[in-house]
Coordinates of C-alpha atoms and ligand atoms in Angstrom, one line a residue:
M1 CA 12.4 18.9 32.1
K2 CA 12.4 22.5 31.6
A3 CA 10.1 23.6 28.7
S4 CA 12.6 26.4 27.9
E5 CA 15.0 23.6 27.0
L6 CA 12.8 21.0 25.6
F7 CA 12.8 20.5 21.8
Y8 CA 9.1 20.4 21.0
P9 CA 8.4 22.6 17.9
T10 CA 4.6 23.1 18.2
L11 CA 2.5 24.4 15.2
R12 CA -0.4 26.7 15.3
E13 CA -1.7 25.7 12.0
V14 CA -3.0 22.2 11.1
P15 CA -0.5 20.8 8.5
S16 CA -2.2 20.4 5.2
E17 CA -0.8 17.0 4.5
A18 CA -2.3 15.5 7.6
E19 CA -5.8 13.9 7.1
I20 CA -6.5 12.3 10.4
I21 CA -6.4 13.6 13.8
S22 CA -3.5 11.5 15.2
H23 CA -1.3 12.6 12.3
Q24 CA -2.3 16.3 12.6
L25 CA -1.7 16.3 16.5
L26 CA 1.6 14.4 16.3
L27 CA 3.0 17.0 13.9
R28 CA 1.3 20.1 15.6
A29 CA 2.4 19.0 19.1
G30 CA 6.0 18.5 17.9
F31 CA 6.1 14.7 18.5
I32 CA 7.2 13.7 14.9
R33 CA 8.6 15.2 11.6
R34 CA 8.3 13.7 8.2
T35 CA 11.3 13.1 6.1
T36 CA 9.6 11.5 3.1
A37 CA 6.4 9.6 2.4
G38 CA 5.8 7.2 5.2
V39 CA 9.1 8.0 7.0
Y40 CA 9.4 9.9 10.1
S41 CA 11.7 11.1 12.9
Y42 CA 10.4 10.8 16.4
L43 CA 11.3 14.0 18.4
P44 CA 11.9 13.8 22.2
L45 CA 8.3 13.8 23.3
G46 CA 7.3 11.3 20.6
Y47 CA 10.1 9.0 21.4
R48 CA 9.4 9.0 25.1
V49 CA 5.9 7.6 24.2
I50 CA 7.4 5.1 21.9
R51 CA 9.7 4.0 24.7
K52 CA 6.9 3.7 27.2
I53 CA 4.9 1.5 24.8
M54 CA 7.9 -0.6 24.2
Q55 CA 8.6 -1.0 27.9
I56 CA 5.1 -2.3 28.6
V57 CA 5.3 -4.7 25.6
R58 CA 8.8 -5.8 26.8
E59 CA 7.6 -6.6 30.3
E60 CA 4.7 -8.6 29.0
M61 CA 6.8 -10.5 26.4
D62 CA 9.3 -11.3 29.2
R63 CA 6.6 -12.4 31.6
A64 CA 5.3 -14.7 29.0
G65 CA 8.6 -16.3 28.6
G66 CA 10.0 -14.3 25.6
Q67 CA 13.7 -13.6 25.1
E68 CA 14.7 -10.4 23.4
V69 CA 17.2 -10.4 20.5
L70 CA 18.0 -8.0 17.8
M71 CA 18.3 -9.2 14.2
P72 CA 19.5 -7.6 11.0
I73 CA 17.4 -5.4 8.9
I74 CA 19.5 -6.0 5.8
Q75 CA 19.0 -9.7 4.6
P76 CA 20.4 -11.5 1.7
K77 CA 18.2 -12.4 -1.2
E78 CA 19.0 -16.2 -0.9
L79 CA 17.2 -16.4 2.5
W80 CA 14.0 -15.0 0.9
E81 CA 14.4 -17.3 -2.2
K82 CA 14.5 -20.3 0.0
S83 CA 11.1 -19.6 1.5
G84 CA 9.8 -18.5 -1.9
R85 CA 8.9 -14.9 -0.7
W86 CA 11.4 -13.1 -2.8
E87 CA 8.9 -13.4 -5.4
V88 CA 5.7 -13.3 -3.4
Y89 CA 6.5 -10.1 -1.5
G90 CA 6.4 -8.2 -4.8
D91 CA 6.6 -4.5 -4.7
E92 CA 6.1 -4.2 -1.0
M93 CA 9.6 -5.2 -0.4
F94 CA 12.5 -2.6 -0.4
R95 CA 15.5 -4.2 -2.3
L96 CA 19.0 -3.3 -2.4
I97 CA 22.1 -4.2 -4.5
D98 CA 25.6 -4.2 -3.0
R99 CA 28.9 -3.3 -4.7
H100 CA 29.2 -6.9 -5.8
N101 CA 25.8 -6.8 -7.4
R102 CA 24.4 -9.1 -4.8
G103 CA 20.7 -8.6 -3.9
F104 CA 19.3 -7.8 -0.3
S105 CA 16.0 -6.9 1.3
L106 CA 15.2 -4.4 3.9
A107 CA 13.3 -6.7 6.1
P108 CA 9.5 -6.3 6.0
T109 CA 9.2 -9.1 8.7
H110 CA 11.6 -11.7 10.0
E111 CA 10.3 -15.3 9.6
E112 CA 13.1 -16.2 7.3
L113 CA 15.9 -14.9 9.4
I114 CA 14.6 -16.3 12.7
T115 CA 14.0 -19.7 11.2
T116 CA 17.4 -19.9 9.8
L117 CA 18.9 -18.6 13.1
V118 CA 17.0 -21.1 15.3
D119 CA 17.6 -24.0 12.9
A120 CA 21.4 -23.4 13.1
D121 CA 21.7 -23.7 16.8
V122 CA 18.7 -25.7 18.1
H123 CA 18.8 -29.4 17.4
S124 CA 16.7 -31.2 20.0
Y125 CA 13.2 -31.2 21.3
R126 CA 14.7 -30.7 24.7
D127 CA 15.5 -27.1 23.7
L128 CA 11.9 -26.3 22.8
P129 CA 9.7 -24.3 23.2
L130 CA 11.5 -21.1 22.4
L131 CA 10.0 -17.6 22.2
I132 CA 12.2 -15.1 20.7
Y133 CA 11.4 -11.4 20.0
Q134 CA 12.8 -8.1 19.0
M135 CA 11.6 -4.5 18.6
Q136 CA 12.9 -2.6 15.6
N137 CA 12.2 -0.9 12.4
K138 CA 10.4 -2.8 9.6
Y139 CA 10.4 -1.6 5.9
R140 CA 7.4 -2.0 3.6
D141 CA 6.9 0.0 0.5
E142 CA 3.2 0.3 1.0
V143 CA 1.1 1.2 -2.0
R144 CA -0.4 4.0 0.0
P145 CA 1.7 5.2 2.9
R146 CA -0.6 7.5 4.7
F147 CA -2.2 8.9 7.9
G148 CA 1.3 9.5 9.5
L149 CA 2.4 6.7 11.8
M150 CA -0.7 4.5 10.8
R151 CA 0.7 3.3 7.6
G152 CA 4.4 4.1 7.3
R153 CA 7.1 2.7 5.0
E154 CA 9.5 2.6 7.9
F155 CA 7.8 1.7 11.2
I156 CA 8.5 0.1 14.6
M157 CA 7.3 -3.3 15.3
K158 CA 7.7 -5.9 18.1
D159 CA 7.8 -9.3 16.5
L160 CA 7.9 -12.5 18.5
Y161 CA 8.3 -16.0 16.9
S162 CA 7.4 -19.2 18.8
F163 CA 9.1 -22.6 18.1
D164 CA 7.4 -25.8 19.4
I165 CA 7.7 -29.5 18.9
D166 CA 4.1 -30.0 17.9
E167 CA 0.6 -28.4 17.4
N168 CA -0.1 -28.8 21.1
G169 CA 2.9 -26.8 22.0
L170 CA 2.0 -24.2 19.5
D171 CA -1.5 -23.9 21.0
I172 CA 0.1 -23.2 24.4
S173 CA 2.6 -20.6 23.0
Y174 CA -0.3 -19.0 21.0
H175 CA -2.5 -18.7 24.0
K176 CA 0.3 -17.2 26.0
M177 CA 0.7 -14.6 23.5
Y178 CA -3.1 -14.0 23.2
D179 CA -3.2 -13.4 27.0
A180 CA 0.0 -11.3 26.9
Y181 CA -1.5 -9.0 24.1
K182 CA -4.6 -8.6 26.2
R183 CA -2.6 -7.5 29.2
I184 CA -0.6 -5.1 27.1
Y185 CA -3.7 -3.2 25.7
E186 CA -5.2 -3.2 29.2
R187 CA -2.0 -1.7 30.6
L188 CA -1.9 0.8 27.8
N189 CA -5.4 1.9 28.9
L190 CA -6.9 1.6 25.5
K191 CA -10.3 0.4 24.5
F192 CA -9.8 -2.6 22.2
R193 CA -11.3 -5.8 20.9
V194 CA -9.8 -9.1 19.9
V195 CA -11.1 -10.3 16.6
E196 CA -10.8 -13.4 14.4
A197 CA -8.7 -12.6 11.4
D198 CA -7.7 -13.7 7.9
S199 CA -4.2 -15.1 8.0
G200 CA -3.5 -13.5 4.6
A201 CA -0.3 -13.8 2.6
I202 CA 1.8 -15.2 5.5
G203 CA -0.5 -18.2 5.5
G204 CA -1.1 -20.5 8.4
N205 CA -4.5 -21.3 10.1
E206 CA -5.5 -19.6 13.3
S207 CA -5.1 -15.8 13.6
H208 CA -6.4 -13.0 15.8
E209 CA -6.1 -9.3 15.5
F210 CA -6.1 -6.7 18.2
M211 CA -8.1 -3.7 17.3
V212 CA -8.1 -0.4 19.1
L213 CA -11.6 1.0 18.7
A214 CA -11.7 4.3 16.9
D215 CA -14.1 6.0 14.4
N216 CA -11.3 6.6 11.9
G217 CA -10.0 3.0 12.0
E218 CA -9.1 1.5 8.6
S219 CA -10.6 -1.9 9.7
E220 CA -14.2 -2.9 9.9
I221 CA -15.1 -5.3 12.6
A222 CA -18.2 -7.5 12.5
Y223 CA -19.4 -7.6 16.0
C224 CA -22.2 -9.4 17.9
E225 CA -23.4 -7.6 21.1
N226 CA -25.2 -10.8 22.2
C227 CA -22.4 -13.5 22.1
N228 CA -19.3 -11.3 21.7
Y229 CA -18.4 -12.9 18.3
A230 CA -16.0 -10.4 16.7
A231 CA -14.2 -10.8 13.3
N232 CA -12.5 -8.6 10.8
V233 CA -15.0 -8.0 7.9
E234 CA -12.2 -9.5 5.7
K235 CA -13.0 -12.8 7.5
A236 CA -16.3 -12.5 9.0
E237 CA -19.0 -14.9 8.0
T238 CA -22.8 -15.0 8.2
I239 CA -25.5 -17.5 8.0
L240 CA -27.8 -17.6 5.1
L241 CA -31.6 -17.4 6.0
E242 CA -34.0 -19.7 4.3
Q243 CA -35.9 -17.8 1.6
D244 CA -39.5 -18.6 0.6
K245 CA -39.4 -20.5 -2.7
E246 CA -40.8 -19.0 -5.8
D247 CA -42.2 -20.6 -9.0
L248 CA -39.6 -20.3 -11.7
L249 CA -40.7 -17.9 -14.4
E250 CA -39.7 -18.0 -18.0
L251 CA -36.2 -16.6 -18.8
T252 CA -36.8 -13.5 -20.8
K253 CA -34.3 -11.2 -22.6
I254 CA -35.1 -7.4 -22.3
H255 CA -33.8 -4.5 -24.1
T256 CA -31.9 -2.1 -21.7
P257 CA -30.3 0.5 -23.9
G258 CA -27.6 2.6 -22.0
E259 CA -28.5 0.8 -18.7
R260 CA -25.1 -0.2 -17.2
T261 CA -25.3 -0.3 -13.4
I262 CA -27.5 -2.1 -10.9
Q263 CA -28.8 1.3 -9.9
D264 CA -29.8 2.0 -13.5
I265 CA -31.9 -1.1 -13.5
V266 CA -33.4 -0.2 -10.2
D267 CA -34.3 3.3 -11.4
N268 CA -35.6 2.5 -14.8
F269 CA -37.0 -1.0 -14.7
N270 CA -38.1 -0.9 -11.1
I271 CA -36.2 -4.1 -10.1
P272 CA -34.7 -3.8 -6.6
A273 CA -31.0 -4.4 -6.2
F274 CA -31.7 -7.5 -4.1
K275 CA -33.5 -9.1 -7.1
Q276 CA -30.5 -8.6 -9.4
I277 CA -27.1 -10.2 -9.5
K278 CA -23.8 -8.5 -10.0
T279 CA -21.3 -10.2 -12.3
L280 CA -17.6 -9.3 -12.0
M281 CA -14.7 -10.6 -14.1
Y282 CA -11.3 -11.2 -12.4
M283 CA -7.8 -12.2 -13.5
A284 CA -6.5 -14.8 -11.1
D285 CA -3.0 -15.0 -12.1
E286 CA -3.3 -16.1 -15.8
E287 CA -6.9 -17.3 -15.6
V288 CA -10.0 -15.2 -16.3
V289 CA -12.9 -16.1 -13.8
A290 CA -16.4 -14.7 -13.2
V291 CA -17.9 -14.0 -9.7
I292 CA -21.6 -13.4 -9.0
L293 CA -23.3 -12.0 -6.0
R294 CA -26.5 -10.3 -5.0
G295 CA -26.8 -6.8 -6.6
D296 CA -26.5 -4.8 -3.3
R297 CA -23.6 -6.9 -2.0
E298 CA -19.8 -6.3 -2.0
L299 CA -17.3 -8.9 -3.1
N300 CA -14.7 -9.8 -0.4
E301 CA -11.6 -10.2 -2.6
I302 CA -9.8 -11.9 0.3
K303 CA -12.2 -14.7 0.5
L304 CA -12.0 -15.1 -3.3
K305 CA -8.2 -14.9 -3.3
N306 CA -7.9 -17.4 -0.5
F307 CA -10.2 -19.9 -2.3
L308 CA -8.4 -19.6 -5.6
A309 CA -5.1 -19.8 -3.8
C310 CA -3.8 -17.4 -6.5
Q311 CA -0.9 -14.9 -6.1
D312 CA -2.4 -12.0 -8.0
L313 CA -6.0 -11.1 -8.3
Y314 CA -7.3 -8.1 -10.0
M315 CA -10.3 -7.0 -11.9
A316 CA -10.3 -7.7 -15.6
D317 CA -10.0 -4.7 -18.0
E318 CA -12.6 -3.7 -20.6
N319 CA -10.9 -5.6 -23.4
T320 CA -10.7 -8.8 -21.4
V321 CA -14.4 -8.6 -20.5
R322 CA -15.4 -8.0 -24.2
A323 CA -13.2 -10.8 -25.3
N324 CA -14.7 -13.3 -22.9
C325 CA -18.3 -12.2 -22.9
G326 CA -18.9 -10.3 -26.1
A327 CA -20.2 -7.3 -24.2
S328 CA -19.0 -4.5 -21.9
F329 CA -19.0 -4.5 -18.1
G330 CA -22.6 -3.2 -17.9
S331 CA -24.0 -6.2 -19.7
L332 CA -22.0 -9.1 -18.0
G333 CA -24.0 -12.1 -16.8
P334 CA -23.5 -15.8 -15.9
V335 CA -26.1 -17.2 -18.4
G336 CA -24.1 -18.8 -21.3
L337 CA -20.8 -17.4 -20.0
N338 CA -17.9 -19.7 -21.0
L339 CA -15.9 -19.1 -17.9
K340 CA -15.7 -20.6 -14.4
V341 CA -18.4 -18.8 -12.4
Y342 CA -18.0 -18.6 -8.7
A343 CA -21.2 -17.7 -6.9
D344 CA -21.7 -16.3 -3.5
T345 CA -23.9 -18.6 -1.3
E346 CA -26.7 -16.0 -1.1
V347 CA -27.3 -16.3 -4.8
T348 CA -28.7 -19.8 -4.2
A349 CA -31.5 -18.4 -2.2
M350 CA -32.6 -16.0 -5.0
Y351 CA -35.3 -16.7 -7.6
N352 CA -36.2 -14.9 -10.8
F353 CA -33.5 -12.3 -10.7
A354 CA -32.1 -10.0 -13.3
C355 CA -28.6 -9.8 -14.8
G356 CA -26.7 -8.8 -17.8
A357 CA -27.2 -10.9 -21.0
N358 CA -23.6 -10.8 -22.4
V359 CA -25.0 -8.7 -25.3
D360 CA -24.6 -4.9 -25.2
D361 CA -27.8 -3.2 -24.0
Y362 CA -29.6 -6.3 -23.1
H363 CA -30.4 -8.0 -19.7
Y364 CA -32.2 -11.2 -18.7
I365 CA -34.9 -11.3 -16.2
N366 CA -36.3 -14.4 -14.4
V367 CA -32.9 -16.0 -14.1
N368 CA -32.5 -19.0 -11.9
V369 CA -29.4 -20.8 -10.7
G370 CA -29.3 -24.5 -11.7
R371 CA -31.9 -24.1 -14.6
D372 CA -30.2 -21.2 -16.5
F373 CA -26.6 -21.7 -15.5
V374 CA -24.5 -23.8 -13.1
P375 CA -21.8 -22.2 -11.1
E376 CA -18.5 -23.9 -10.9
K377 CA -18.6 -23.5 -7.0
I378 CA -21.0 -21.9 -4.6
L379 CA -19.2 -20.4 -1.5
D380 CA -19.1 -17.5 0.9
L381 CA -17.7 -14.5 -1.1
R382 CA -19.3 -11.4 0.2
N383 CA -18.6 -8.8 2.9
V384 CA -20.9 -9.1 5.9
V385 CA -23.0 -6.0 6.6
K386 CA -24.8 -4.6 9.6
G387 CA -27.8 -6.7 10.3
D388 CA -26.5 -10.0 8.9
I389 CA -27.0 -13.0 11.1
C390 CA -24.2 -13.8 13.7
P391 CA -22.7 -17.2 12.7
E392 CA -22.2 -18.1 16.4
C393 CA -25.6 -17.2 18.0
G394 CA -28.1 -16.1 15.4
E395 CA -28.5 -12.6 16.6
L396 CA -27.8 -9.6 14.3
L397 CA -24.3 -8.4 13.7
D398 CA -23.2 -4.7 13.9
I399 CA -20.2 -3.2 12.2
I400 CA -17.7 -1.1 14.2
R401 CA -14.4 0.5 13.2
G402 CA -11.0 -0.2 14.7
I403 CA -7.2 0.2 14.1
E404 CA -5.2 -3.1 13.8
V405 CA -2.4 -2.7 16.3
G406 CA -1.5 -6.4 16.9
H407 CA -1.7 -9.6 15.0
I408 CA -1.0 -13.1 16.0
F409 CA -0.7 -16.1 13.7
K410 CA -0.3 -19.8 13.9
L411 CA 2.2 -20.5 11.1
G412 CA 2.5 -24.2 11.7
T413 CA 5.3 -25.6 9.6
K414 CA 5.1 -23.3 6.6
Y415 CA 8.5 -21.8 7.0
S416 CA 10.2 -24.6 8.8
E417 CA 9.3 -27.0 5.9
S418 CA 10.2 -24.5 3.0
M419 CA 13.5 -23.5 4.8
E420 CA 14.2 -27.2 6.0
A421 CA 14.5 -26.2 9.6
T422 CA 14.2 -29.3 11.8
F423 CA 14.9 -30.7 15.2
L424 CA 15.3 -34.3 16.6
D425 CA 12.2 -35.5 18.5
A426 CA 12.3 -37.9 21.4
S427 CA 12.7 -40.9 19.1
G428 CA 15.5 -39.3 17.2
Q429 CA 13.5 -38.4 14.2
A430 CA 13.9 -35.1 12.4
K431 CA 10.8 -32.9 12.6
P432 CA 10.1 -29.3 11.3
F433 CA 9.6 -26.8 14.0
V434 CA 6.0 -25.8 14.6
M435 CA 5.9 -22.1 14.5
G436 CA 3.8 -19.0 15.3
C437 CA 4.4 -15.3 14.8
Y438 CA 3.1 -12.4 16.8
G439 CA 3.4 -8.7 15.8
I440 CA 2.6 -5.4 17.5
G441 CA 2.8 -2.1 15.7
I442 CA 4.5 0.0 18.3
S443 CA 4.4 3.2 16.2
R444 CA 0.9 2.5 15.0
T445 CA -0.1 2.0 18.6
M446 CA 1.0 5.5 19.5
A447 CA -1.2 6.9 16.7
A448 CA -4.1 4.7 17.7
A449 CA -3.9 6.0 21.3
I450 CA -4.5 9.5 20.0
E451 CA -7.4 8.6 17.7
Q452 CA -9.0 7.3 20.8
N453 CA -8.0 10.1 23.2
Y454 CA -8.2 13.7 22.1
D455 CA -10.3 16.8 22.1
E456 CA -10.5 20.1 20.2
N457 CA -7.4 21.4 22.2
G458 CA -5.0 18.4 21.5
I459 CA -4.0 15.1 22.7
I460 CA -5.2 13.5 26.0
W461 CA -2.5 10.8 26.7
P462 CA -3.5 7.8 28.7
L463 CA -1.3 8.0 31.8
P464 CA 0.7 4.8 31.3
I465 CA 2.2 6.3 28.0
A466 CA 2.1 10.1 28.5
P467 CA 5.5 11.5 27.7
Y468 CA 5.5 13.3 31.1
Q469 CA 2.9 12.8 33.9
V470 CA 2.8 16.3 35.2
I471 CA 3.3 20.0 33.8
I472 CA 3.8 22.8 36.2
V473 CA 2.9 26.2 35.0
P474 CA 4.0 29.4 36.8
V475 CA 1.8 31.9 35.2
N476 CA 4.4 34.7 35.2
V477 CA 8.1 33.8 35.4
K478 CA 9.1 37.4 36.0
N479 CA 7.6 37.0 39.4
A480 CA 10.7 35.7 41.2
E481 CA 8.8 34.3 44.2
L482 CA 6.3 32.4 42.0
L483 CA 9.1 31.0 39.8
K484 CA 11.1 29.9 42.9
A485 CA 8.0 28.2 44.2
A486 CA 7.4 26.4 41.0
L487 CA 11.1 25.2 40.8
S488 CA 10.8 23.9 44.3
L489 CA 7.6 21.9 43.5
Y490 CA 9.4 20.6 40.3
E491 CA 12.3 19.4 42.4
E492 CA 10.0 17.7 44.9
L493 CA 8.1 15.8 42.1
N494 CA 11.4 14.8 40.4
Q495 CA 12.8 13.5 43.6
A496 CA 9.7 11.3 44.1
G497 CA 10.3 9.8 40.6
I498 CA 7.4 11.8 39.0
E499 CA 8.0 12.8 35.4
A500 CA 7.4 16.5 35.2
I501 CA 7.8 19.4 32.8
I502 CA 8.1 23.0 34.2
D503 CA 7.0 25.6 31.7
D504 CA 9.6 28.2 32.7
R505 CA 9.2 30.1 29.4
D506 CA 8.5 33.8 29.4
E507 CA 5.3 33.5 27.7
R508 CA 1.6 34.5 28.5
A509 CA -0.3 32.0 30.6
G510 CA -2.8 31.5 27.8
V511 CA 0.1 30.3 25.4
K512 CA 1.4 27.8 28.1
F513 CA -2.0 26.4 28.8
K514 CA -2.6 25.9 25.0
D515 CA 0.7 24.1 24.6
A516 CA 0.1 21.9 27.7
D517 CA -3.2 20.9 26.4
L518 CA -1.8 20.3 22.8
I519 CA 0.9 18.0 24.0
G520 CA -1.5 16.2 26.3
I521 CA 0.2 16.1 29.6
P522 CA -2.3 14.4 32.1
I523 CA -1.9 16.6 35.1
R524 CA -1.5 20.4 35.0
I525 CA -0.4 22.4 38.1
T526 CA -0.7 26.1 37.9
L527 CA 0.8 28.6 40.2
G528 CA -0.8 32.0 40.0
P529 CA 0.1 35.0 42.2
K530 CA -3.3 35.3 43.9
S531 CA -3.7 31.7 45.2
W532 CA -0.1 31.5 45.9
Q533 CA -0.5 34.1 48.7
E534 CA -2.5 31.4 50.3
K535 CA 0.1 28.7 49.5
Q536 CA -2.5 27.2 47.1
V537 CA -2.0 25.9 43.6
E538 CA -4.5 24.9 40.8
M539 CA -4.7 21.4 39.6
K540 CA -6.4 20.2 36.5
K541 CA -6.7 16.8 34.8
R542 CA -6.4 16.9 31.1
W543 CA -9.6 14.8 30.6
E544 CA -11.7 17.0 33.0
K545 CA -13.0 20.5 32.5
D546 CA -12.9 21.7 36.1
V547 CA -9.9 22.9 38.1
E548 CA -9.3 22.2 41.7
F549 CA -7.5 24.4 44.2
I550 CA -5.2 22.4 46.7
N551 CA -2.7 23.3 49.3
R552 CA 0.9 23.2 48.1
D553 CA 1.7 20.5 50.6
E554 CA -0.9 18.1 49.2
V555 CA 0.3 18.2 45.7
L556 CA 2.8 15.2 45.8
A557 CA 0.2 13.0 47.5
K558 CA -2.6 14.0 45.1
V559 CA -0.4 13.4 42.0
K560 CA 0.6 10.0 43.3
A561 CA -3.1 9.1 43.9
I562 CA -3.9 9.9 40.3
I563 CA -0.9 8.1 38.8
Y564 CA -0.7 4.9 40.8
Ligands
ATP601 P1 -2.1 -4.2 7.5 O1 -3.3 -5.1 7.3 O2 -2.6 -2.9 8.3 O3 -1.3 -3.8 6.3 P2 -0.4 -6.3 8.2 O4 -1.4 -7.5 8.2 O5 0.4 -6.2 7.0 O6 -1.1 -5.1 8.6 P3 1.4 -7.6 10.1 O7 2.3 -8.0 9.0 O8 0.6 -8.5 10.7 O9 0.5 -6.3 9.5 O10 2.3 -6.6 11.1 C1 2.1 -6.6 12.4 C2 1.7 -5.3 13.0 O11 2.6 -4.3 12.4 C3 0.2 -4.8 12.5 O12 -0.7 -5.4 13.3 C4 0.4 -3.4 12.6 O13 0.0 -2.9 13.8 C5 1.8 -3.1 12.3 N1 1.9 -2.6 10.8 C6 1.8 -3.3 9.7 N2 2.1 -2.5 8.7 C7 2.4 -1.2 9.2 C8 2.7 0.0 8.5 N3 2.8 0.1 7.2 N4 2.9 1.0 9.4 C9 2.7 0.9 10.7 N5 2.4 -0.2 11.3 C10 2.2 -1.3 10.6
MG602 MG1 0.2 -4.9 5.4

């Protein structure tokens, strides 16, 4: 490709709307352009990267026995009503009305469609297992579309669905995908970790996420250096250490005017946060519930929501709090509270703690579980933190950040049952398909690759997904001999199947180097008038500082050695 003809509108300035590096660099390097919030065009360089990621994913899906299809994005409402998700999906689903006033969705995912498709034509256990996948746009009206390709409203996903006769079969399909995903991220040359995940709104039981490690990642991973336990913080568990027992002191109400937060009580009453409990009030669908945990801990709403099995969960407002406890947020507490109280496990190891007294400006001290109040249920409800105990081996957990690029789930019969999708087993009995679903964020993977591979000058593409492998820079195109030499090298690389750009623009060398660094081409070959007299060129790897002078005749062999 000649740079003079390539459509890659680079920008000098950092676009103000872009908060994270991958978003800034994708815009600056001319890989993407925004149309509206969370919706982007891929320009030529960007789309080349996308196609390379897709190709690696496709090869590994095919190798694992997957068959590629392409399903519709526009899907009738009835399909989603059958599974119950027309309601459940809520505002995240884009909805359309046609000229006959019929409802449709722009598909956020394809379980409903694939289940119907397979059910219509697969009747016997002999036709199973089946692994069907596609790569195409998905539509989700995210609450906060942001960070460019990280969280789009239109984004590219690979989704595969497995259909098996039983749990054993599902286990085999699941592990095929698990292994294929590992190969994919190894081939993409990205540092990643596989973590145990919450299976969330889609339901099901076993689930893993594939996380590309990056400081800017939205996800937190609890990780054990010792035994390799790794779980999304949404799901991660810890073990409660035995605490020394204390004598129970007398429950006492104290006057705490204007003291509203845990920190206020720390500052003014000298009671550390770990000797207080925090009481939160939530609306779980229609019901008001209370949750308590140690003062310095954070509630994990996903654990609570999973346990309550409710559809909506949100914090109660001031009026609801007052109506239920007679005081404001700052004085909430479990003693005498006429609500179901869900207590985090750790609270059972606390003695003589402080909490709100359900009267404005009053707290209790020396509160004890069992004696002063009885929780409806004691369960794991908090986020693990650095230094918690690893549930597998007892060593200490660390917290690292990552970007979720892939997610695999065992769905079981959730969709086949609700959608009445069955096959006949060996004894002629109708059985629901046992399913799994497996997603990869193709466009998010492109952004994640940058978050992990950049410097102050621009992107440093991992070789397997670089838009081009080599960029040839003649420093002065007005020098006819130099340009001719550069073009002949360009021809030679092309013929050998190397993907090369020649920067034939009439620009200063400095500008060309800046652009080459910005767009992140792994190998740069520079032809300057001086060294060319010796038939030498300069070779530089994007991820190294130093340049190397090599003979013109060695270029192809050297490039091949780096690429293959
Ligand atoms: P998240 O927790 O980030 O919202 P999710 O659990 O909703 O993700 P899945 O439904 O499992 O995601 O989708 C499969 C994959 O699609 C994810 O692992 C992620 O890589 C990608 N993905 C999901 N939502 C988006 C989005 N809004 N923009 C870009 N990629 C996305
Ligand atoms: Mg999501």
